[in-house]
Amino acid sequence: MKKTFNQEHIIGIICISIGTVVLSLTRSFPGGTGAINISGPAFFPNILSMILIGLGVLQILNGIFGKEEDIASAAAIWKGMKSAEFVNLLIMTALFIFFILAVEFLGFITTSAIFLAAVNWRLGIRLVRNLIYTAVFIIIIYLVFSIIFKVTLPRGIIF
Amino acid sequence: MDAFFSVFQLNVLIPWLLAMVLGIFVGGIPGLTATMAVALIVPLTYHMQPVAGLAMIIGVSFTSIFAGDIPATFLRVPGTPASGAAVLDGYQMNLKGQGSLAVTLDLICSTIGGTIGILMLILVAPTLSRFALKFTHFEYFWLGVLGLSMSAIISKGSRLKGSISMIIGVLISTIGIDVTTGYPRFAKGNIQLMGGIEFIPIMIGLFGISEVFRSIYTMQNMKVPVFNEEIKVSFKSLGKILNRNKRLIAQSSVIGTLIGALPGAGADIAAWVSYGLAKRTSKKPDDFGNGSEEGVIAPTSANNAAIGGTWIPALVFGIPGDTITAIVLGAMMMYGLKPGPLVFEGERFLVNQIFSVGLVSQVFLLVLGYLGIKSFSLIFKFPRNVILAGIMIFSMVGSYAIRNNIFDVGVVLVFGIVGFAMERAAMPLAPLILGRILGPMIEENLRIGLIKTSGSFAAFLNRPISFTLFLILVVMFLWDPIKKIVVTARARAKKQ
Amino acid sequence: MRKVLLTLMVLLLGFGMLYSAAQQEAQFPTKPLTIVCPWSPGGGTDRIARFMAEQLTTVLGQPVNVVNKTGGSGAVGHAEAANAAPDGYTIGNLTFEVNTLKYLGYSTITPNDFIPLIQFNEDAAAVTVGANSPYKTVPELLNAVKSGAEGKFSFSGSGIGTVWDLARIAMLDKYGIDPKRVKYIPSTGAAPAITELLGGHIDVITCSYPEVAPQVLAGSLKTLAIMAPVRNPDFPNVPTLKEQGIDWSYGTWRGFAVPLGTPANVVKILQDAMVKVVEGEAFKTFMKTNGFGIQVRVGDDFGTYMKQQFDALAAIFKLAGYGV
């Protein structure tokens, strides 16, 4: 168990990759402009990504040499994930993305009605209640944000 | 004394109380900030007398910062930036069924903190603001580092993972236009990234949405109300808790006011720093993060105290201590007042009125805050699934409202997923937030400080305040080893 | 019965169509308008925008809302306004920064992406030093800069490539000083720079006079000159740079514009409404109490002004070595 590939390795690898990507991106940054030549815009991100790579290496070492119970105590991200549960997450994420993409086109009211109704349905609220809750939420949000706080909620083709 | 009674006129009281009620909403809903509320209120106050307008602004600041702790405690969604630290122990207390105790503690400590902040504003404002003026890039740099070092203190579990989380937070803060050179970093052609990643959507996603995802993921207890029990608190037990934490409340309030008085730092930093210091000075540091009462008291006292602090440079020098007082200084001109050093001397009556408003607001806060908690608790009569849907839609619209930008809703989603994954991997979330808040403070002050000194680091150490801050930092890091040495030495001495 | 119902429905439908047709032919505007403000709520630009919105609501007879689209040193808001539907319902609140976005590499938006409506404000840059600074005029200060060691003087005022920074660079250049001889301490706005100056951590700031006025009146700072051709009647005691022998004026401004392609009749309606507002007494009082300077340029005058400024900035940016 100890020597097998575990999530400590993954965290370490993620750190090292983020660090490497940052380091490669900052190569195109200018080296300080005008009167400011002491430290250009790449200075700080470079230091950070080097630290991050260092921490990533430590993390991998931890995954190899660390105490078994320490590693085991942190359940692996994927451990015990059932497909039904995973589907729930995917649906919620998809609905979120739908909201983001559609709201400027369909408008706030239509989009959030669809979003809320779908979320409520997935969470097991029955149809009549679902519609009532959806309507109430939209009315409250419209009142608070649009009327009281004068936030211009996106208006779409219908509303 | 005339000034004190003059605030009790109907045409001051009514707008004042209305603003304070509004503040409860502002704080309770993620994404709506006190700054937004003040910007909305100010144009309405042009036709009122100055004290009414100022009372509305002061009132809304106090109630909203307090109310931000309510959703932070019950739903793990920080209602305002300043209540980020409140999710740590408040939410843990809630999970243990002590949520109502936590918010009542929040309320009482907020009023105490608020009062101490205002008292310091009344008593030592000129001295404090002259002290604050001594702070420049060198001092702010160390202050930022000090704050960031808290992440090592506040994180539960692995220090290594806490540091990774923190570094990622700081890295995120480097996205967008670099203040020192004006260069847009990591934003090739993307105008949204150029503005940087706002920290409120990060916080809402990381704490709030990740929790929603976790509940939805398991789909357990969906149809039962979140709380069955009535939200009520016995004030008897409260007295005991307050009494045993009186030193902590005082400590956190004073720190909160001091940090608030610095024009370069505000209530959010005050809350985190006082949380970290509370853990450092606590006798039971291991309880922090597991629902410790001290962990609730420290940040909530500090963030309300910081409000009084932000008014110190504003009233004495006409320098804004935060975004709210910046708007206030603009509004003062509309009232026909010239903000600046002359106000403190020349408009003594108005200044006294502001003091009175600040103190009386604490009494109002106690009452309105209690009603706020009561009405918020009605929400929990609903089944969990309804509340989850509500948190999602409010978080989305709230984060949209920060800059009317749909991009920020995407940020909420991304950090919701990141937070979910991080928690499953036992990575602490708080250091990432802290890194995002303090990253710019550290980077800008370091680099601009180096511009000032033409590249020499000496000024970061050879100035009295910067050196003191550096010393504090060293002591904080060496605290544990020192304590160990002292303890073993004592034990040895006893043996002999 | 059925026939009656049918006739009724046809009639209703007919009326409905007529009504909507009439709506379309009715004069602009027939729905609420939006002003896109590229700066945050509560700031100077936002406060003026909200005031203008309130006034325009009465003149145009439709609600006018202000939406703050902040970020990217103004890039987000200006781009949003330039890319809006050219129907006149989205008005961009332009500020000086629209000239700099392209030079700084933030956006491809330039003043040429807009149809200018009106400019209603201009605030000159002021050169301000600490109260116990030995210099009484700008030339005295600049002579000291010239003869002093390189990097002896620290200037501030706002961020890199902002109007106050550019005003400083050009002023130094006009006086024959390499802008790199002084240190520029970037800040996130005038307020933090004023704090630094009060604390004695820097030597000179450039920002608008109303921003430093409270400190100057209290005697903790002193303004040497404003970069304007003539003295400002609101603060006649402050000399101009021109009086002190340096022919250079510069400042920030605010105005309104709509995206390219907006119909000419719509532009005319908006412009007339805005002219009416800025000629009103309420506008003048508002600007005066808030310490904002009034400068009105309508339509092409405003456009030409922006374009000249935009072209002239190429040299200033080159001098400073900023941007792309």
XYZ file of C-alpha atoms in Angstrom, chain B residues 1-9 12 16 49 51 347-358 360:
26
model
C -23.568 66.059 25.310
C -25.731 68.123 22.956
C -24.166 66.197 20.138
C -25.139 62.939 21.774
C -28.814 63.846 22.121
C -28.971 65.439 18.712
C -28.713 62.043 17.055
C -32.023 60.989 18.554
C -34.240 62.896 16.147
C -31.913 60.729 11.832
C -30.331 55.075 10.444
C -28.509 66.459 7.202
C -25.356 63.225 10.525
C -16.394 70.383 12.908
C -16.116 69.216 16.484
C -19.891 68.958 16.869
C -20.264 66.683 13.866
C -17.320 64.567 14.981
C -18.984 64.128 18.359
C -22.185 63.183 16.580
C -20.274 60.525 14.642
C -18.878 59.159 17.910
C -22.361 59.032 19.413
C -23.761 57.319 16.339
C -20.982 54.756 16.526
C -25.496 53.896 19.865
